[in-house]
Every structure is written in structure tokens, then in C-alpha cells.
Coordinates of C-alpha atoms in Angstrom, one line a residue:
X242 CA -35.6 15.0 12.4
X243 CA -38.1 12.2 12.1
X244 CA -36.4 10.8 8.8
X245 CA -32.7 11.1 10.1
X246 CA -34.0 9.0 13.0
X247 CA -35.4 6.9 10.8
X248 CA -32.3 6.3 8.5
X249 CA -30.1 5.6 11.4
X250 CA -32.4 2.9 12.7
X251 CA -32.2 1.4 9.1
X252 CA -28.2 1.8 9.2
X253 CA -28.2 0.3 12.6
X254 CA -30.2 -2.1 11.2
X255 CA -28.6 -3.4 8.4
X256 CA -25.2 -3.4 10.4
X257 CA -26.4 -5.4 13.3
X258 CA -27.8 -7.9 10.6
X259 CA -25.1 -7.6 7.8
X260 CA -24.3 -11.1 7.7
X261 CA -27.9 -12.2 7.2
X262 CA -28.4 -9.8 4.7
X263 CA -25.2 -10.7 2.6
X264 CA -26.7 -14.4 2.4
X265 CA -30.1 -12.8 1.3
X266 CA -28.4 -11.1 -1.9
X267 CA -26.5 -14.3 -2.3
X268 CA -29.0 -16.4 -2.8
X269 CA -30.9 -14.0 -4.9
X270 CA -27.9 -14.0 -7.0
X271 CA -27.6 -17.6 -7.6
X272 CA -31.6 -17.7 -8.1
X273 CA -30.6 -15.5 -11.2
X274 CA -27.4 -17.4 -11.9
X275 CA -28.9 -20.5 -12.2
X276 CA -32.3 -19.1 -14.6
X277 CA -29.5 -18.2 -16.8
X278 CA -27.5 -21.0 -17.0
X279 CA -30.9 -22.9 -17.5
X280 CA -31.7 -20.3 -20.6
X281 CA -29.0 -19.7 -22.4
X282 CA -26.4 -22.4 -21.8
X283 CA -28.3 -26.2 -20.5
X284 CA -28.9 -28.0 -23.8
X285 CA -29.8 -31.8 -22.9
X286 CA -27.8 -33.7 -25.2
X287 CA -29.4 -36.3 -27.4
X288 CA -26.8 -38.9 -27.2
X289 CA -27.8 -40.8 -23.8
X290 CA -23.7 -41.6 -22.7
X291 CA -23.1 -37.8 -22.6
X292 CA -26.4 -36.8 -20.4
X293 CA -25.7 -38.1 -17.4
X294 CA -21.8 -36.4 -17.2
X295 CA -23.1 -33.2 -18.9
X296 CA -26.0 -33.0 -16.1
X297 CA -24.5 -34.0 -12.7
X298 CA -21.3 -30.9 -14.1
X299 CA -24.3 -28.8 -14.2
X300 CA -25.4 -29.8 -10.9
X301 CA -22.0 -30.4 -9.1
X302 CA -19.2 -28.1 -11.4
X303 CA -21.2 -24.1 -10.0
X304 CA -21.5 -25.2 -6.3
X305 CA -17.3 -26.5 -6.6
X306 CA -16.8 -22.8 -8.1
X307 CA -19.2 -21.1 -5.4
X308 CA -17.7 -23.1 -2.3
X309 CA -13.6 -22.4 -4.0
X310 CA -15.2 -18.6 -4.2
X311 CA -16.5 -18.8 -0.9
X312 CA -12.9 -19.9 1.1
X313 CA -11.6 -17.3 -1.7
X314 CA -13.0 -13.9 -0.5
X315 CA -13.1 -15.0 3.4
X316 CA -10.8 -12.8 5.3
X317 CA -10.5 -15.7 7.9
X318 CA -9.1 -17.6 5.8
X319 CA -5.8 -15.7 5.0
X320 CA -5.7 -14.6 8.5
X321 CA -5.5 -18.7 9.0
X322 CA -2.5 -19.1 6.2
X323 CA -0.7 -16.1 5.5
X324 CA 2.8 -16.2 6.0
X325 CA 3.5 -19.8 7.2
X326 CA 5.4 -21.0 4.6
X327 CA 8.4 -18.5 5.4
X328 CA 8.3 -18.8 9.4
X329 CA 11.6 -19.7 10.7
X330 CA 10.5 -22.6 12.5
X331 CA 8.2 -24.3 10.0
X332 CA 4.4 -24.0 9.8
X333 CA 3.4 -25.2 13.5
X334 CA 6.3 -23.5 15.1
X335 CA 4.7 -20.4 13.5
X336 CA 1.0 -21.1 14.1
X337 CA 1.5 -22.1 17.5
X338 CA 1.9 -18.3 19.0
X339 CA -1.1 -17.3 17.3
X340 CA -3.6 -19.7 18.1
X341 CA -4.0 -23.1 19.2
X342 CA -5.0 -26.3 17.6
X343 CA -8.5 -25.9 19.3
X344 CA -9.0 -22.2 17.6
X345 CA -7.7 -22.5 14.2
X346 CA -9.7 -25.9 13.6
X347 CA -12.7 -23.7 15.0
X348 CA -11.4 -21.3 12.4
X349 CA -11.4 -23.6 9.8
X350 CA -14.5 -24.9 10.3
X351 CA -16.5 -21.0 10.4
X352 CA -14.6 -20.8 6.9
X353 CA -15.8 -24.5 5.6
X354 CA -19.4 -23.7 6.9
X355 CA -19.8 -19.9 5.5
X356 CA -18.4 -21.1 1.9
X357 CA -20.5 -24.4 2.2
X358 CA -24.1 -22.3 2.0
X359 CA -23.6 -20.8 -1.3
X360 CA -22.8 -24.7 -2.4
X361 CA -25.7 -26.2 -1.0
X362 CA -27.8 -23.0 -2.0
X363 CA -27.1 -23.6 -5.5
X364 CA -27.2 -27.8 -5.3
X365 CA -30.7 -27.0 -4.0
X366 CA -32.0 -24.9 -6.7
X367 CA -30.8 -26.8 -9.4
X368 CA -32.6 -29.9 -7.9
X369 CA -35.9 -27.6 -7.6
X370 CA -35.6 -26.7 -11.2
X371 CA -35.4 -30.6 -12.3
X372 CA -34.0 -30.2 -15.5
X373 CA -30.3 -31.0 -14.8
X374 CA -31.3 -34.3 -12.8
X375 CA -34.4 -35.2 -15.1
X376 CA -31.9 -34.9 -18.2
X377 CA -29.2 -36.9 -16.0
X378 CA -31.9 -40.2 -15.9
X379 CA -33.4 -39.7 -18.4
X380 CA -33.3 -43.1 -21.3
X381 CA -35.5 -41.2 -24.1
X382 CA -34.0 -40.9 -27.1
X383 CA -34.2 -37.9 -29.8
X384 CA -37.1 -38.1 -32.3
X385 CA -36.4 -36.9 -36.0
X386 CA -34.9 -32.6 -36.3
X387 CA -34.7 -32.7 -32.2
X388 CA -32.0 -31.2 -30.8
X389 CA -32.9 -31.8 -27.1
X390 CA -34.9 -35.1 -25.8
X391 CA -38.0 -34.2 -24.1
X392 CA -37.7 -34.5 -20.4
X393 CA -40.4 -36.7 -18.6
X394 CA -42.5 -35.1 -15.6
X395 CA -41.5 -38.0 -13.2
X396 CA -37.7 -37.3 -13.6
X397 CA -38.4 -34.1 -12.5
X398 CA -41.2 -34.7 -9.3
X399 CA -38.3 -37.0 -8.4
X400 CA -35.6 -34.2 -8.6
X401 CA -37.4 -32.1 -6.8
X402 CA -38.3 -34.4 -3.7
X403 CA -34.9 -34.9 -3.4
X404 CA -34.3 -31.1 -3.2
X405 CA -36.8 -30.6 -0.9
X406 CA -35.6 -33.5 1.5
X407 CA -32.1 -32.1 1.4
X408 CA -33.2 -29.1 2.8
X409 CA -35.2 -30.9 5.7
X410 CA -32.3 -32.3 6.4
X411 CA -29.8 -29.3 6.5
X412 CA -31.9 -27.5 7.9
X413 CA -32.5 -29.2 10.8
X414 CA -29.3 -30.7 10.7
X415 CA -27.6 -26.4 10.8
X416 CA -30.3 -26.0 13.7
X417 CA -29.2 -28.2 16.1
X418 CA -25.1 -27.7 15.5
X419 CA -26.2 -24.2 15.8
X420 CA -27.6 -25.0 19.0
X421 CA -24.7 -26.8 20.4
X422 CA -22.2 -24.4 19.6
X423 CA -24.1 -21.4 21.5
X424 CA -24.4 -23.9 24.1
X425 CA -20.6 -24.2 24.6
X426 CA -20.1 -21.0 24.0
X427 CA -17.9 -18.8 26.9
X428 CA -20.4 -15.5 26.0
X429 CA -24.0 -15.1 27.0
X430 CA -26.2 -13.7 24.7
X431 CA -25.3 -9.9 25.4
X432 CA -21.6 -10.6 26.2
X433 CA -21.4 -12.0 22.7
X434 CA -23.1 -8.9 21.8
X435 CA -20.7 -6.4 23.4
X436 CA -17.7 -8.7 22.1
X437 CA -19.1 -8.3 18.5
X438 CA -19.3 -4.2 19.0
X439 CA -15.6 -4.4 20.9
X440 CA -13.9 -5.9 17.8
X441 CA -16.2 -4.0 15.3
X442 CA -14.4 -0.4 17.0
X443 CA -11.0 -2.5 17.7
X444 CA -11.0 -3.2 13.7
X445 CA -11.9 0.4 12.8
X446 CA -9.7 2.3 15.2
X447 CA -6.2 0.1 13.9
X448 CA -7.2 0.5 10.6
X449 CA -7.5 4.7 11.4
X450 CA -4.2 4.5 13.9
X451 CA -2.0 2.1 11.6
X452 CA -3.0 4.9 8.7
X453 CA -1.7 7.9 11.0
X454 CA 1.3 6.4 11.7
X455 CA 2.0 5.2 8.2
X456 CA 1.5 8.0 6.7
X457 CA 4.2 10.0 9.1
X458 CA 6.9 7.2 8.3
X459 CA 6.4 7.4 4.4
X460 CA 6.5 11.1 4.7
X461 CA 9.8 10.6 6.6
X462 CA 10.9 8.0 3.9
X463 CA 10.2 10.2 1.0
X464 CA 12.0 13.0 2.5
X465 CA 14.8 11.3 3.2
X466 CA 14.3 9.9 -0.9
X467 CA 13.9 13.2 -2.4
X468 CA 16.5 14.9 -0.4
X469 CA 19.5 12.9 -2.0
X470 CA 22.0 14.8 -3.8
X471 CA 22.2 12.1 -6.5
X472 CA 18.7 13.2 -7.4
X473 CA 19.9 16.9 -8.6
X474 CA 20.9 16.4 -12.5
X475 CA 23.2 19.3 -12.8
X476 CA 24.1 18.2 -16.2
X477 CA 24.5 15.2 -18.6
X478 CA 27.3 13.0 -16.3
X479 CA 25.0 13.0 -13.7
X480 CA 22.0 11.2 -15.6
X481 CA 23.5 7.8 -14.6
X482 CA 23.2 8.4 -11.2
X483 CA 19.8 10.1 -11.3
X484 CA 18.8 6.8 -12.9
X485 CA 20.6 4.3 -10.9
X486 CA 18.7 5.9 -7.3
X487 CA 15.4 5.4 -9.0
X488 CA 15.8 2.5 -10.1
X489 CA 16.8 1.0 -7.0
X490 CA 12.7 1.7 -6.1
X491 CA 11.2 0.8 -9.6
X492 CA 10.0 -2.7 -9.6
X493 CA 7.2 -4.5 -11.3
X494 CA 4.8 -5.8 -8.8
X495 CA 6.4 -3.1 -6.4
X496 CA 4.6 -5.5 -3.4
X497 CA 5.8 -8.5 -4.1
X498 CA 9.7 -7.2 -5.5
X499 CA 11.1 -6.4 -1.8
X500 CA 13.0 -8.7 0.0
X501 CA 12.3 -7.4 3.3
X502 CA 10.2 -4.5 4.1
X503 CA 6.9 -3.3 2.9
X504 CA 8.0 -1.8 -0.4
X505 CA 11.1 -1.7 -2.1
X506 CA 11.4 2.1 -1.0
X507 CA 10.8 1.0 2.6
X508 CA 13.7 -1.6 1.8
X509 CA 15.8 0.8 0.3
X510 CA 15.3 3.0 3.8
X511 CA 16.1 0.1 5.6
X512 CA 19.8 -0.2 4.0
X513 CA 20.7 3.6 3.7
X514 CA 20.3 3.2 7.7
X515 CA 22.4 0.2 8.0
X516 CA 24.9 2.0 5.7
X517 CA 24.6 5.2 7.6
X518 CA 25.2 2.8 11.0
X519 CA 28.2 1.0 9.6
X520 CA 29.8 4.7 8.8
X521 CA 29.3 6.0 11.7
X522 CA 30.9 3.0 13.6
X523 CA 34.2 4.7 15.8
X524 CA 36.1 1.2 16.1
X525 CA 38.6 0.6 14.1
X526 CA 37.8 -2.9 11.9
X527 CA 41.7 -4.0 12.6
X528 CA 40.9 -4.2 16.5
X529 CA 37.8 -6.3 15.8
X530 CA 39.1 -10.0 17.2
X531 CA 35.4 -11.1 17.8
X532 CA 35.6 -11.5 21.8
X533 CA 36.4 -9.5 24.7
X534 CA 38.1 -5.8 24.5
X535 CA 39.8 -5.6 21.3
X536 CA 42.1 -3.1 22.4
X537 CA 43.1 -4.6 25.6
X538 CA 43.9 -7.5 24.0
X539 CA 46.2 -6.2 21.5
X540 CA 48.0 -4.2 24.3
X541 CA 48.3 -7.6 26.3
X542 CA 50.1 -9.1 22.9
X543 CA 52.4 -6.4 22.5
X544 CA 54.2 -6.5 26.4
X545 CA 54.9 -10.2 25.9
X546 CA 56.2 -10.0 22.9
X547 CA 58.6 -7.3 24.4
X548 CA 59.2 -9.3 27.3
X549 CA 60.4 -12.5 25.0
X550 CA 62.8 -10.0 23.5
X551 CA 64.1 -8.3 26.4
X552 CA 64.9 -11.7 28.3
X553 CA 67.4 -13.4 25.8
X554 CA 69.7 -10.0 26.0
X555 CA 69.8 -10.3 29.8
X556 CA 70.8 -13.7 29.5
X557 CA 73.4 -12.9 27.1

């Protein structure tokens, strides 16, 4: 009893602080990224026109990559961009329901910030190491059978106060913007506390509902699939047809191939119902006039043109 108590305390733990414990490993990770790239792959060029390009790509190229990353795997930020190409009325018409100016700038900035750290994480230990920026400044020139210059001591004291006054200056800089935006903030401390548990169960009881009810349509769907008679080969002239209804729901990149619905066998459910609707239609398609009651108005039609007939005999 005392260890299960124990390991939900860790679980609870770890959950309550899982975004502080993803940067953790990140930064561990980029620690060890960057000892690599500083083993196996950094080779100070001799020739001095190439050094300072080949050391500032060093410096600059992985924290581009890490920040593009970053935006990459954010869930925000396809929750921000997803679908607004194809809205009817254009990309603000469609953003506007959703969320305001206000919120999806606020949006976009928890997305810039999150993907920044890794950036600036890895900017930081590249300065620490000093290599990259000591190679960078560096004017000595390759003695005889070297392959690398030798790197002077100053070039990298330099590289690393610059390091270490960058991080002052974030630091504080993510301290006091931190500040502010609690201080704005509509939540108190434990309000923001019972919002974050709220949309933690909200996210986990859609995802549970939205499988339920999936699963019951695609198990209609796939009944109503593998219940055609076009599926039952009964002998050679009926191969055509067996292949022509499964083909209708083969597609490469079966997610991307419909042009409405989830899947093209969702799609293909959605047009044996509009077929099924169109048969099943009572009103003849010759009575159709597009206004009013079709059959009235044909009635109507037909007693004056008796009436035009009937008058020039009386006349006569």
C-alpha cells in the first residue's frame, strides 16, 4: 500500500509538472546534441574567409531547425491554421467565429515563446562551449600538416561572457513578462488550476466519446459496404463489378483522396444516401417548374388554354 501511494504521488507529480519536465529532457538533449556536433562534425577550417560563415551556421543553422521543430510539433499551432485556406469566406471570415484577434495573437505568441526556448537553449550552449564563436574570430592561420587552426583562450573567455550575459538578460527579461501576464490574467492562482484539470478531463472524455460514436457509424458504414449485392461474385461476369465497388474506396493516401467526408468510404456513404434520396423522391421531375405547386400550376395552364378554344366556336 505504502509504494502504490507512493507511485501515484510520483504520477501526480509528473503530470502536474509535465511541461517543466519536457523542457528538462529537452535541454538534456541538446546538451548531448551539441557534444556531438562538437566531436564528430565541427572542424575549424584553415582558410580564414570560410571560418567565420562555417561558425556563425554552427551557431545560428541548429537553433533555425529547433525553433522550425518547435512551431512543428505544437498542437496549438494547427489548431491556429488548419483549414483556413478552404473556408468559404476567406481566411478572417473563417477565423473570426473561432477566436478573436486578441486570442489567436495570444495564441501565436504561447507557440513563438514555447518553440523560442529550445533556440535560445541551444544559442546558449554553443556560446558556453566557445569553439564555434572562437573559430568565428579567430585571424590565426594554419601552421605546416594542420588541419584545424588552434583556437586562442581569449576568443573563447569572450564567447562565453557573452553566453552568460544572454542568459542574464533572458532570464530576467522571461521573469518579468511572466509576471505581467499572470498579472492580467482573468484566473487566480487556483482557478487557473481548476481550469487546467477542467480541460485536461474535457480533452480526455471527447477523445473517449468521439471514439464511441465513431466506432458505431463505421460499423453502420461497413455494414451497409459489405452488404451490397455487387460484392457477391457468383461467377466470372461478375468480377467487373466486384472490382468496380472496391475500387470506388481504394485510394492512395486514403485521407487525403476524399473530396468530402472523412474517408473515401465515408464519401462513398454519403452518395449511396443522396442516390437512395433522389429514388425515393414521389414527384414526378416533369411537374418540377422551380416555384410554387407544380401541379396547380399546370392544372391552371390547362383550363385557359381550353377556355381560348372554347370562345372562338361560340363566336362563330
Amino acid at each position: 500500500m505504502a509504494m502504490k501511494g507512493i507511485l501515484d504521488r510520483l504520477a501526480t507529480l509528473v503530470k502536474e509538472n509535465q511541461t517543466s519536465l519536457q523542457n528538462i529532457a529537452m535541454i538534456l538533449a541538446i546538451f548531448g546534441g551539441e557534444a556531438v556536433f562538437e566531436i564528430a562534425i565541427f572542424r575549424c577550417p584553415c582558410i580564414q574567409i570560410y571560418r567565420r560563415f562555417y561558425s556563425w551556421m554552427f551557431i545560428i543553422g541548429p537553433s533555425v531547425s529547433l525553433f522550425t521543430i518547435g512551431v512543428a510539433i505544437s498542437n496549438k499551432t494547427w489548431k491556429l491554421v488548419s483549414g483556413c485556406c478552404r473556408a468559404p469566406g476567406g481566411i478572417l471570415d473563417f477565423c473570426r467565429p473561432r477566436y478573436t484577434c486578441y486570442g489567436g495573437c495570444c495564441g501565436l505568441v504561447q507557440v513563438t515563446a514555447q518553440a523560442t526556448v529550445a533556440a535560445l537553449v541551444w544559442i546558449f550552449i554553443a556560446l558556453m562551449n566557445g569553439s564555434y564563436f572562437a573559430c568565428g574570430i579567430s585571424t590565426i592561420e594554419c601552421k605546416n600538416n594542420e588541419t584545424t587552426p588552434v583556437l586562442n583562450d581569449n576568443d573563447r573567455a569572450m564567447s562565453q561572457t557573452i553566453g552568460l550575459a544572454m542568459l542574464s538578460v533572458t532570464s530576467g527579461l522571461i521573469l518579468i513578462l511572466m509576471f505581467i501576464w499572470r498579472m492580467c490574467s482573468t484566473f487566480t492562482f487556483e482557478h487557473k488550476r481548476y481550469a487546467n484539470i477542467y480541460n485536461d478531463i474535457e480533452k480526455e472524455e471527447f477523445v473517449k466519446k468521439s471514439k464511441e460514436i465513431a466506432r458505431v457509424n463505421i460499423q453502420k458504414t461497413l455494414d451497409k459496404f459489405f452488404g451490397q449485392e455487387k460484392l457477391k461474385c457468383n461467377d466470372a461476369r461478375s468480377w467487373g463489378q466486384v472490382q468496380n465497388a472496391w475500387s470506388k474506396i481504394s485510394f492512395v493516401g486514403s485521407e487525403y483522396a476524399a473530396d468530402y467526408g472523412y474517408t473515401p468510404l465515408h464519401e462513398w456513404a454519403i452518395d449511396e444516401q443522396e442516390n437512395n434520396n433522389t429514388e425515393n423522391q414521389e414527384e414526378p421531375a416533369q411537374f418540377n417548374l422551380g416555384y410554387g405547386n407544380s401541379t396547380m400550376d399546370t392544372t391552371e395552364n390547362k383550363e385557359e388554354t381550353f377556355e381560348m378554344r372554347v370562345v372562338p366556336n361560340v363566336s362563330t
